[in-house]
Amino acid sequence: MAILITGGARSGKSRFAEQYAARLGSRGIYIATCQPYDEEMKERIRQHMRDRDASGFRWETKEEPLETAALLRKLAMQFTEERREAQAGGRPWTAPPVLLDCLTLWLTNWLLQLEEGKQAGSDPLGEQTGAFIEAVRSYPYPLLLVTNEVGDGIVPEYPLGRRFRDEAGRLNQQLAGICEKVFLVTAGIPVELKSIAFRWDEL
């Protein structure tokens, strides 16, 4: 069960995602994609961790700025084994929700890698996004994905910025297509989009 949560900067989307996850289990896995390039970003990360600790919900943080698809596959295998062991022992078991925050930072990390020429291949970014989308599609347990709406503002001045905007928009569309629910958070107010989406068969 994958859920996509999108919104603008400081819209409240991460807080909503954390609150949603806390209602799905007694503990959670937090996949952080941010890479701290400077002291200001390091302090943001520390504040986010303090906020999560203060919530009372038990998070296990896994920092993975690039190989998120592989991490999702690893977690799926781990939880499947835990479920089998619990069933064999007659014990109750609930998969901990996984929260990935955020997709646009993950995309930024890959774009910077490719810009520096560290990755080879005919379409390495397409390969990475394709692998990630397939990992989300096949993940059998609760999964919350936080992303950003980046196309509502001005057109970026530089080619890399314009590519980022386009790639983020395409990634969001593809994930929205396979996620069970899609929330848009604005000014701290979440709205579930799929339940109110226009459908061609209603025309």
mmCIF file of N, CA and C in Angstrom, residues 3-62:
data_model
loop_
_atom_site.group_PDB
_atom_site.id
_atom_site.type_symbol
_atom_site.label_atom_id
_atom_site.label_comp_id
_atom_site.label_asym_id
_atom_site.label_seq_id
_atom_site.Cartn_x
_atom_site.Cartn_y
_atom_site.Cartn_z
ATOM 1 N N ILE A 3 1.434 5.330 -0.579
ATOM 2 C CA ILE A 3 0.715 6.595 -0.481
ATOM 3 C C ILE A 3 1.680 7.708 -0.853
ATOM 4 N N LEU A 4 1.277 8.566 -1.781
ATOM 5 C CA LEU A 4 2.087 9.699 -2.205
ATOM 6 C C LEU A 4 1.559 10.962 -1.535
ATOM 7 N N ILE A 5 2.475 11.739 -0.953
ATOM 8 C CA ILE A 5 2.104 12.978 -0.263
ATOM 9 C C ILE A 5 2.911 14.111 -0.866
ATOM 10 N N THR A 6 2.229 15.069 -1.463
ATOM 11 C CA THR A 6 2.907 16.155 -2.152
ATOM 12 C C THR A 6 2.427 17.500 -1.637
ATOM 13 N N GLY A 7 3.165 18.535 -1.986
ATOM 14 C CA GLY A 7 2.825 19.884 -1.557
ATOM 15 C C GLY A 7 4.018 20.788 -1.754
ATOM 16 N N GLY A 8 3.843 22.050 -1.488
ATOM 17 C CA GLY A 8 4.923 23.004 -1.626
ATOM 18 C C GLY A 8 5.821 23.025 -0.404
ATOM 19 N N ALA A 9 6.831 23.887 -0.437
ATOM 20 C CA ALA A 9 7.746 24.024 0.692
ATOM 21 C C ALA A 9 6.994 24.527 1.918
ATOM 22 N N ARG A 10 7.281 23.907 3.065
ATOM 23 C CA ARG A 10 6.669 24.276 4.339
ATOM 24 C C ARG A 10 5.137 24.209 4.299
ATOM 25 N N SER A 11 4.634 23.257 3.549
ATOM 26 C CA SER A 11 3.182 23.086 3.451
ATOM 27 C C SER A 11 2.626 22.227 4.571
ATOM 28 N N GLY A 12 3.514 21.495 5.264
ATOM 29 C CA GLY A 12 3.064 20.580 6.316
ATOM 30 C C GLY A 12 3.002 19.138 5.861
ATOM 31 N N LYS A 13 3.543 18.850 4.669
ATOM 32 C CA LYS A 13 3.424 17.500 4.119
ATOM 33 C C LYS A 13 4.211 16.461 4.928
ATOM 34 N N SER A 14 5.411 16.808 5.390
ATOM 35 C CA SER A 14 6.196 15.849 6.166
ATOM 36 C C SER A 14 5.532 15.561 7.511
ATOM 37 N N ARG A 15 5.027 16.584 8.145
ATOM 38 C CA ARG A 15 4.339 16.379 9.425
ATOM 39 C C ARG A 15 3.117 15.501 9.238
ATOM 40 N N PHE A 16 2.354 15.747 8.170
ATOM 41 C CA PHE A 16 1.186 14.914 7.901
ATOM 42 C C PHE A 16 1.606 13.471 7.646
ATOM 43 N N ALA A 17 2.688 13.268 6.888
ATOM 44 C CA ALA A 17 3.156 11.922 6.596
ATOM 45 C C ALA A 17 3.549 11.190 7.870
ATOM 46 N N GLU A 18 4.228 11.886 8.773
ATOM 47 C CA GLU A 18 4.631 11.270 10.033
ATOM 48 C C GLU A 18 3.415 10.927 10.894
ATOM 49 N N GLN A 19 2.439 11.803 10.933
ATOM 50 C CA GLN A 19 1.226 11.533 11.706
ATOM 51 C C GLN A 19 0.450 10.364 11.105
ATOM 52 N N TYR A 20 0.409 10.290 9.788
ATOM 53 C CA TYR A 20 -0.277 9.185 9.103
ATOM 54 C C TYR A 20 0.417 7.862 9.443
ATOM 55 N N ALA A 21 1.753 7.866 9.358
ATOM 56 C CA ALA A 21 2.509 6.642 9.641
ATOM 57 C C ALA A 21 2.277 6.169 11.066
ATOM 58 N N ALA A 22 2.186 7.111 11.996
ATOM 59 C CA ALA A 22 2.012 6.753 13.406
ATOM 60 C C ALA A 22 0.685 6.049 13.664
ATOM 61 N N ARG A 23 -0.246 6.172 12.739
ATOM 62 C CA ARG A 23 -1.538 5.497 12.870
ATOM 63 C C ARG A 23 -1.564 4.143 12.187
ATOM 64 N N LEU A 24 -0.454 3.778 11.567
ATOM 65 C CA LEU A 24 -0.390 2.512 10.854
ATOM 66 C C LEU A 24 0.395 1.433 11.596
ATOM 67 N N GLY A 25 1.088 1.818 12.644
ATOM 68 C CA GLY A 25 1.877 0.837 13.373
ATOM 69 C C GLY A 25 2.418 1.416 14.665
ATOM 70 N N SER A 26 3.169 0.600 15.385
ATOM 71 C CA SER A 26 3.736 1.035 16.662
ATOM 72 C C SER A 26 5.159 1.552 16.513
ATOM 73 N N ARG A 27 5.749 1.359 15.356
ATOM 74 C CA ARG A 27 7.086 1.869 15.052
ATOM 75 C C ARG A 27 7.182 2.088 13.553
ATOM 76 N N GLY A 28 8.170 2.857 13.130
ATOM 77 C CA GLY A 28 8.289 3.150 11.718
ATOM 78 C C GLY A 28 9.735 3.213 11.260
ATOM 79 N N ILE A 29 9.919 3.070 9.953
ATOM 80 C CA ILE A 29 11.225 3.211 9.310
ATOM 81 C C ILE A 29 11.218 4.522 8.532
ATOM 82 N N TYR A 30 12.176 5.381 8.817
ATOM 83 C CA TYR A 30 12.261 6.696 8.166
ATOM 84 C C TYR A 30 13.467 6.677 7.227
ATOM 85 N N ILE A 31 13.209 6.738 5.925
ATOM 86 C CA ILE A 31 14.286 6.786 4.939
ATOM 87 C C ILE A 31 14.556 8.246 4.603
ATOM 88 N N ALA A 32 15.725 8.728 4.984
ATOM 89 C CA ALA A 32 16.099 10.123 4.756
ATOM 90 C C ALA A 32 17.006 10.195 3.529
ATOM 91 N N THR A 33 16.634 11.016 2.559
ATOM 92 C CA THR A 33 17.417 11.125 1.327
ATOM 93 C C THR A 33 18.299 12.362 1.291
ATOM 94 N N CYS A 34 18.206 13.210 2.304
ATOM 95 C CA CYS A 34 18.937 14.472 2.307
ATOM 96 C C CYS A 34 20.430 14.247 2.520
ATOM 97 N N GLN A 35 21.238 14.973 1.768
ATOM 98 C CA GLN A 35 22.677 14.987 1.982
ATOM 99 C C GLN A 35 23.073 16.353 2.543
ATOM 100 N N PRO A 36 23.671 16.385 3.733
ATOM 101 C CA PRO A 36 24.006 17.667 4.370
ATOM 102 C C PRO A 36 25.264 18.298 3.769
ATOM 103 N N TYR A 37 25.061 19.263 2.874
ATOM 104 C CA TYR A 37 26.197 19.894 2.212
ATOM 105 C C TYR A 37 26.783 21.053 3.015
ATOM 106 N N ASP A 38 26.028 21.602 3.956
ATOM 107 C CA ASP A 38 26.535 22.732 4.722
ATOM 108 C C ASP A 38 25.972 22.670 6.147
ATOM 109 N N GLU A 39 26.413 23.584 6.995
ATOM 110 C CA GLU A 39 26.020 23.560 8.399
ATOM 111 C C GLU A 39 24.528 23.842 8.567
ATOM 112 N N GLU A 40 23.984 24.722 7.721
ATOM 113 C CA GLU A 40 22.550 25.036 7.823
ATOM 114 C C GLU A 40 21.705 23.796 7.549
ATOM 115 N N MET A 41 22.112 23.005 6.546
ATOM 116 C CA MET A 41 21.378 21.784 6.239
ATOM 117 C C MET A 41 21.554 20.743 7.346
ATOM 118 N N LYS A 42 22.748 20.684 7.926
ATOM 119 C CA LYS A 42 22.964 19.767 9.037
ATOM 120 C C LYS A 42 22.055 20.102 10.214
ATOM 121 N N GLU A 43 21.873 21.384 10.476
ATOM 122 C CA GLU A 43 21.007 21.794 11.577
ATOM 123 C C GLU A 43 19.548 21.459 11.263
ATOM 124 N N ARG A 44 19.139 21.611 10.014
ATOM 125 C CA ARG A 44 17.781 21.219 9.627
ATOM 126 C C ARG A 44 17.546 19.740 9.903
ATOM 127 N N ILE A 45 18.531 18.931 9.552
ATOM 128 C CA ILE A 45 18.409 17.491 9.766
ATOM 129 C C ILE A 45 18.311 17.183 11.258
ATOM 130 N N ARG A 46 19.171 17.824 12.061
ATOM 131 C CA ARG A 46 19.117 17.606 13.506
ATOM 132 C C ARG A 46 17.764 18.017 14.078
ATOM 133 N N GLN A 47 17.189 19.126 13.578
ATOM 134 C CA GLN A 47 15.894 19.571 14.069
ATOM 135 C C GLN A 47 14.793 18.593 13.693
ATOM 136 N N HIS A 48 14.845 18.073 12.474
ATOM 137 C CA HIS A 48 13.859 17.074 12.054
ATOM 138 C C HIS A 48 13.927 15.839 12.952
ATOM 139 N N MET A 49 15.147 15.425 13.294
ATOM 140 C CA MET A 49 15.303 14.251 14.155
ATOM 141 C C MET A 49 14.777 14.539 15.558
ATOM 142 N N ARG A 50 15.027 15.743 16.071
ATOM 143 C CA ARG A 50 14.498 16.109 17.387
ATOM 144 C C ARG A 50 12.973 16.114 17.369
ATOM 145 N N ASP A 51 12.403 16.637 16.283
ATOM 146 C CA ASP A 51 10.945 16.676 16.172
ATOM 147 C C ASP A 51 10.357 15.275 16.151
ATOM 148 N N ARG A 52 11.000 14.361 15.438
ATOM 149 C CA ARG A 52 10.501 12.991 15.376
ATOM 150 C C ARG A 52 10.604 12.323 16.745
ATOM 151 N N ASP A 53 11.722 12.551 17.432
ATOM 152 C CA ASP A 53 11.882 11.969 18.767
ATOM 153 C C ASP A 53 10.821 12.502 19.731
ATOM 154 N N ALA A 54 10.500 13.790 19.596
ATOM 155 C CA ALA A 54 9.536 14.413 20.506
ATOM 156 C C ALA A 54 8.109 13.955 20.247
ATOM 157 N N SER A 55 7.863 13.352 19.087
ATOM 158 C CA SER A 55 6.499 12.936 18.749
ATOM 159 C C SER A 55 6.027 11.753 19.589
ATOM 160 N N GLY A 56 6.963 10.997 20.157
ATOM 161 C CA GLY A 56 6.593 9.817 20.931
ATOM 162 C C GLY A 56 6.481 8.557 20.099
ATOM 163 N N PHE A 57 6.545 8.677 18.785
ATOM 164 C CA PHE A 57 6.495 7.520 17.897
ATOM 165 C C PHE A 57 7.928 7.050 17.648
ATOM 166 N N ARG A 58 8.141 5.753 17.673
ATOM 167 C CA ARG A 58 9.500 5.211 17.558
ATOM 168 C C ARG A 58 9.906 5.067 16.094
ATOM 169 N N TRP A 59 10.885 5.863 15.691
ATOM 170 C CA TRP A 59 11.402 5.833 14.330
ATOM 171 C C TRP A 59 12.794 5.213 14.300
ATOM 172 N N GLU A 60 13.044 4.416 13.295
ATOM 173 C CA GLU A 60 14.397 3.974 12.966
ATOM 174 C C GLU A 60 14.796 4.675 11.673
ATOM 175 N N THR A 61 15.811 5.518 11.731
ATOM 176 C CA THR A 61 16.200 6.314 10.569
ATOM 177 C C THR A 61 17.264 5.589 9.761
ATOM 178 N N LYS A 62 17.031 5.537 8.449
ATOM 179 C CA LYS A 62 18.010 4.977 7.516
ATOM 180 C C LYS A 62 18.331 6.065 6.491
#
